């Protein structure tokens, strides 16, 4: 366990990447949204900015960089691939918990102030982060972990097979989605899919995201064992 903690601390030497930039960029985007919505007609029922996704995208980038920029030196210190991967997962768990608490608190303030006095819903995202505070906390935590692990997987693919591997990995996912679309079209099942999503609760969505976390984590771990540095 001490080894995993040390690996997490090793990553946090770069506080700019893991702490300063994610928080700074998210708050900057929030400030921009406040300015924009302060000068447009107030329409509370429509004021959903979606700017919070900046943080989730940044977690994806941080995950990829943790397996590209930091990996060679980490392994050069004598750390095993398994320990490096699990230590990074420990880091993302802590960061995601911290950011999820921040999102939950700011969402509560947002609700209490009527959307910062502007009817602005920045920390509330329809259908995703739109339930009780404990579901917001859990869903944002799971989604943040998912984005980081997904980024880690991409970073490991890059280490394993360079740009060509990343392109092939992305293309494979596109083909899977295309296959799903074709199956739904051929079986005339779009209405059933729409019914399914219309009845899916926030809790059910969180469960689906948790399943994807397991897939991304297992896929990244399997790739880590074959990565070349």
GROMACS .gro file of C-alpha atoms in nm:
model
  229
    1UNK     CA    1   0.000   0.000   0.000
    2UNK     CA    2   0.288   0.236   0.077
    3UNK     CA    3   0.416   0.186  -0.277
    4UNK     CA    4   0.081   0.286  -0.425
    5UNK     CA    5   0.065   0.596  -0.205
    6UNK     CA    6   0.417   0.692  -0.312
    7UNK     CA    7   0.319   0.657  -0.678
    8UNK     CA    8   0.020   0.884  -0.621
    9UNK     CA    9   0.253   1.135  -0.455
   10UNK     CA   10   0.493   1.100  -0.746
   11UNK     CA   11   0.219   1.217  -0.982
   12UNK     CA   12   0.127   1.505  -0.752
   13UNK     CA   13   0.473   1.653  -0.790
   14UNK     CA   14   0.312   1.800  -1.103
   15UNK     CA   15   0.040   1.989  -0.914
   16UNK     CA   16  -0.019   2.212  -1.213
   17UNK     CA   17  -0.152   1.922  -1.420
   18UNK     CA   18  -0.358   1.744  -1.157
   19UNK     CA   19  -0.481   2.024  -0.933
   20UNK     CA   20  -0.426   2.376  -1.057
   21UNK     CA   21  -0.531   2.345  -1.422
   22UNK     CA   22  -0.846   2.131  -1.375
   23UNK     CA   23  -0.980   2.362  -1.105
   24UNK     CA   24  -0.858   2.679  -1.274
   25UNK     CA   25  -0.999   2.596  -1.617
   26UNK     CA   26  -1.333   2.487  -1.468
   27UNK     CA   27  -1.369   2.807  -1.265
   28UNK     CA   28  -1.259   3.019  -1.561
   29UNK     CA   29  -1.525   2.856  -1.779
   30UNK     CA   30  -1.777   2.920  -1.499
   31UNK     CA   31  -1.679   3.287  -1.488
   32UNK     CA   32  -1.722   3.317  -1.864
   33UNK     CA   33  -2.069   3.163  -1.837
   34UNK     CA   34  -2.166   3.403  -1.559
   35UNK     CA   35  -2.065   3.699  -1.776
   36UNK     CA   36  -2.251   3.564  -2.080
   37UNK     CA   37  -2.572   3.486  -1.895
   38UNK     CA   38  -2.565   3.821  -1.716
   39UNK     CA   39  -2.606   4.004  -2.046
   40UNK     CA   40  -2.871   3.786  -2.215
   41UNK     CA   41  -3.246   3.778  -2.139
   42UNK     CA   42  -3.317   3.568  -1.834
   43UNK     CA   43  -3.474   3.234  -1.927
   44UNK     CA   44  -3.420   3.013  -1.618
   45UNK     CA   45  -3.577   2.706  -1.770
   46UNK     CA   46  -3.327   2.709  -2.059
   47UNK     CA   47  -3.006   2.828  -1.894
   48UNK     CA   48  -2.801   2.509  -1.903
   49UNK     CA   49  -2.449   2.587  -2.017
   50UNK     CA   50  -2.281   2.244  -2.022
   51UNK     CA   51  -1.953   2.415  -1.934
   52UNK     CA   52  -1.891   2.174  -1.648
   53UNK     CA   53  -1.787   1.911  -1.903
   54UNK     CA   54  -1.461   2.105  -1.927
   55UNK     CA   55  -1.352   1.934  -1.605
   56UNK     CA   56  -1.441   1.587  -1.733
   57UNK     CA   57  -1.250   1.645  -2.056
   58UNK     CA   58  -0.952   1.765  -1.856
   59UNK     CA   59  -0.960   1.445  -1.653
   60UNK     CA   60  -0.943   1.250  -1.979
   61UNK     CA   61  -0.633   1.446  -2.081
   62UNK     CA   62  -0.471   1.401  -1.738
   63UNK     CA   63  -0.530   1.027  -1.758
   64UNK     CA   64  -0.359   1.005  -2.097
   65UNK     CA   65  -0.064   1.215  -1.982
   66UNK     CA   66  -0.016   1.002  -1.670
   67UNK     CA   67   0.061   0.708  -1.898
   68UNK     CA   68   0.273   0.896  -2.151
   69UNK     CA   69   0.468   1.180  -1.993
   70UNK     CA   70   0.517   1.032  -1.644
   71UNK     CA   71   0.540   0.658  -1.713
   72UNK     CA   72   0.901   0.620  -1.837
   73UNK     CA   73   1.061   0.791  -1.539
   74UNK     CA   74   0.827   0.614  -1.298
   75UNK     CA   75   0.930   0.271  -1.427
   76UNK     CA   76   1.294   0.380  -1.433
   77UNK     CA   77   1.270   0.422  -1.056
   78UNK     CA   78   1.211   0.047  -1.030
   79UNK     CA   79   0.833   0.052  -0.989
   80UNK     CA   80   0.650  -0.243  -1.142
   81UNK     CA   81   0.389  -0.184  -1.411
   82UNK     CA   82   0.119  -0.324  -1.185
   83UNK     CA   83   0.211  -0.093  -0.898
   84UNK     CA   84   0.234   0.209  -1.125
   85UNK     CA   85  -0.111   0.142  -1.268
   86UNK     CA   86  -0.276   0.077  -0.932
   87UNK     CA   87  -0.103   0.376  -0.775
   88UNK     CA   88  -0.237   0.596  -1.053
   89UNK     CA   89  -0.584   0.452  -0.996
   90UNK     CA   90  -0.547   0.543  -0.628
   91UNK     CA   91  -0.461   0.898  -0.735
   92UNK     CA   92  -0.763   0.930  -0.963
   93UNK     CA   93  -0.990   0.793  -0.691
   94UNK     CA   94  -0.875   1.064  -0.451
   95UNK     CA   95  -0.892   1.343  -0.708
   96UNK     CA   96  -1.235   1.235  -0.830
   97UNK     CA   97  -1.367   1.225  -0.474
   98UNK     CA   98  -1.230   1.575  -0.411
   99UNK     CA   99  -1.376   1.719  -0.731
  100UNK     CA  100  -1.708   1.539  -0.680
  101UNK     CA  101  -1.745   1.699  -0.337
  102UNK     CA  102  -1.669   2.038  -0.492
  103UNK     CA  103  -1.930   1.988  -0.764
  104UNK     CA  104  -2.191   1.880  -0.508
  105UNK     CA  105  -2.127   2.180  -0.281
  106UNK     CA  106  -2.130   2.430  -0.568
  107UNK     CA  107  -2.447   2.274  -0.708
  108UNK     CA  108  -2.616   2.320  -0.370
  109UNK     CA  109  -2.509   2.686  -0.366
  110UNK     CA  110  -2.632   2.722  -0.723
  111UNK     CA  111  -2.975   2.590  -0.627
  112UNK     CA  112  -2.989   2.807  -0.315
  113UNK     CA  113  -2.908   3.126  -0.507
  114UNK     CA  114  -3.145   3.064  -0.794
  115UNK     CA  115  -2.866   2.990  -1.035
  116UNK     CA  116  -2.626   3.256  -0.904
  117UNK     CA  117  -2.906   3.511  -0.940
  118UNK     CA  118  -2.914   3.454  -1.315
  119UNK     CA  119  -3.109   3.132  -1.353
  120UNK     CA  120  -2.780   2.974  -1.463
  121UNK     CA  121  -2.741   2.599  -1.423
  122UNK     CA  122  -2.368   2.537  -1.455
  123UNK     CA  123  -2.308   2.264  -1.197
  124UNK     CA  124  -2.644   2.104  -1.263
  125UNK     CA  125  -2.649   1.893  -1.580
  126UNK     CA  126  -2.988   1.764  -1.699
  127UNK     CA  127  -3.032   1.387  -1.672
  128UNK     CA  128  -2.671   1.334  -1.556
  129UNK     CA  129  -2.624   1.555  -1.249
  130UNK     CA  130  -2.985   1.639  -1.182
  131UNK     CA  131  -3.091   1.443  -0.873
  132UNK     CA  132  -3.049   1.456  -0.496
  133UNK     CA  133  -2.712   1.573  -0.363
  134UNK     CA  134  -2.594   1.220  -0.286
  135UNK     CA  135  -2.662   1.108  -0.644
  136UNK     CA  136  -2.478   1.414  -0.775
  137UNK     CA  137  -2.184   1.320  -0.554
  138UNK     CA  138  -2.184   0.957  -0.663
  139UNK     CA  139  -2.249   1.017  -1.033
  140UNK     CA  140  -1.988   1.291  -1.068
  141UNK     CA  141  -1.734   1.073  -0.885
  142UNK     CA  142  -1.797   0.772  -1.110
  143UNK     CA  143  -1.796   0.982  -1.427
  144UNK     CA  144  -1.468   1.153  -1.332
  145UNK     CA  145  -1.304   0.818  -1.262
  146UNK     CA  146  -1.433   0.686  -1.594
  147UNK     CA  147  -1.288   0.975  -1.792
  148UNK     CA  148  -0.948   0.945  -1.624
  149UNK     CA  149  -0.930   0.568  -1.675
  150UNK     CA  150  -1.042   0.604  -2.035
  151UNK     CA  151  -0.765   0.858  -2.088
  152UNK     CA  152  -0.516   0.621  -1.924
  153UNK     CA  153  -0.618   0.348  -2.165
  154UNK     CA  154  -0.557   0.577  -2.461
  155UNK     CA  155  -0.220   0.675  -2.318
  156UNK     CA  156  -0.120   0.311  -2.280
  157UNK     CA  157  -0.232   0.233  -2.635
  158UNK     CA  158  -0.007   0.515  -2.751
  159UNK     CA  159   0.284   0.371  -2.553
  160UNK     CA  160   0.216   0.025  -2.692
  161UNK     CA  161   0.154   0.105  -3.059
  162UNK     CA  162   0.217   0.478  -3.111
  163UNK     CA  163  -0.021   0.696  -3.313
  164UNK     CA  164  -0.126   0.411  -3.541
  165UNK     CA  165  -0.247   0.215  -3.239
  166UNK     CA  166  -0.446   0.510  -3.108
  167UNK     CA  167  -0.612   0.557  -3.447
  168UNK     CA  168  -0.692   0.186  -3.470
  169UNK     CA  169  -0.829   0.185  -3.115
  170UNK     CA  170  -1.055   0.482  -3.189
  171UNK     CA  171  -1.163   0.331  -3.522
  172UNK     CA  172  -1.254   0.004  -3.353
  173UNK     CA  173  -1.485   0.187  -3.115
  174UNK     CA  174  -1.646   0.374  -3.404
  175UNK     CA  175  -1.708   0.043  -3.581
  176UNK     CA  176  -1.870  -0.099  -3.268
  177UNK     CA  177  -2.103   0.202  -3.245
  178UNK     CA  178  -2.177   0.177  -3.617
  179UNK     CA  179  -2.265  -0.191  -3.575
  180UNK     CA  180  -2.504  -0.104  -3.293
  181UNK     CA  181  -2.669   0.162  -3.510
  182UNK     CA  182  -2.709  -0.082  -3.799
  183UNK     CA  183  -2.856  -0.352  -3.575
  184UNK     CA  184  -3.104  -0.104  -3.427
  185UNK     CA  185  -3.202   0.009  -3.777
  186UNK     CA  186  -3.238  -0.341  -3.920
  187UNK     CA  187  -3.448  -0.459  -3.627
  188UNK     CA  188  -3.649  -0.136  -3.610
  189UNK     CA  189  -3.560  -0.100  -3.242
  190UNK     CA  190  -3.500   0.275  -3.218
  191UNK     CA  191  -3.834   0.327  -3.043
  192UNK     CA  192  -3.745   0.062  -2.785
  193UNK     CA  193  -3.409   0.230  -2.725
  194UNK     CA  194  -3.583   0.564  -2.679
  195UNK     CA  195  -3.822   0.407  -2.429
  196UNK     CA  196  -3.531   0.256  -2.239
  197UNK     CA  197  -3.349   0.588  -2.206
  198UNK     CA  198  -3.667   0.773  -2.114
  199UNK     CA  199  -3.720   0.538  -1.820
  200UNK     CA  200  -3.354   0.531  -1.713
  201UNK     CA  201  -3.309   0.705  -1.378
  202UNK     CA  202  -3.001   0.895  -1.262
  203UNK     CA  203  -2.919   0.599  -1.038
  204UNK     CA  204  -2.946   0.362  -1.333
  205UNK     CA  205  -2.718   0.585  -1.537
  206UNK     CA  206  -2.464   0.585  -1.255
  207UNK     CA  207  -2.470   0.207  -1.256
  208UNK     CA  208  -2.407   0.203  -1.631
  209UNK     CA  209  -2.114   0.441  -1.586
  210UNK     CA  210  -1.976   0.218  -1.311
  211UNK     CA  211  -1.986  -0.076  -1.550
  212UNK     CA  212  -1.788   0.127  -1.804
  213UNK     CA  213  -1.536   0.210  -1.529
  214UNK     CA  214  -1.477  -0.162  -1.482
  215UNK     CA  215  -1.432  -0.213  -1.857
  216UNK     CA  216  -1.189   0.080  -1.892
  217UNK     CA  217  -0.997  -0.024  -1.582
  218UNK     CA  218  -0.962  -0.385  -1.691
  219UNK     CA  219  -0.871  -0.287  -2.046
  220UNK     CA  220  -0.608  -0.043  -1.931
  221UNK     CA  221  -0.459  -0.292  -1.687
  222UNK     CA  222  -0.435  -0.559  -1.955
  223UNK     CA  223  -0.267  -0.311  -2.191
  224UNK     CA  224  -0.028  -0.197  -1.918
  225UNK     CA  225   0.120  -0.545  -1.894
  226UNK     CA  226   0.222  -0.527  -2.261
  227UNK     CA  227   0.336  -0.167  -2.281
  228UNK     CA  228   0.685  -0.088  -2.404
  229UNK     CA  229   0.886   0.197  -2.257
   0.00000   0.00000   0.00000
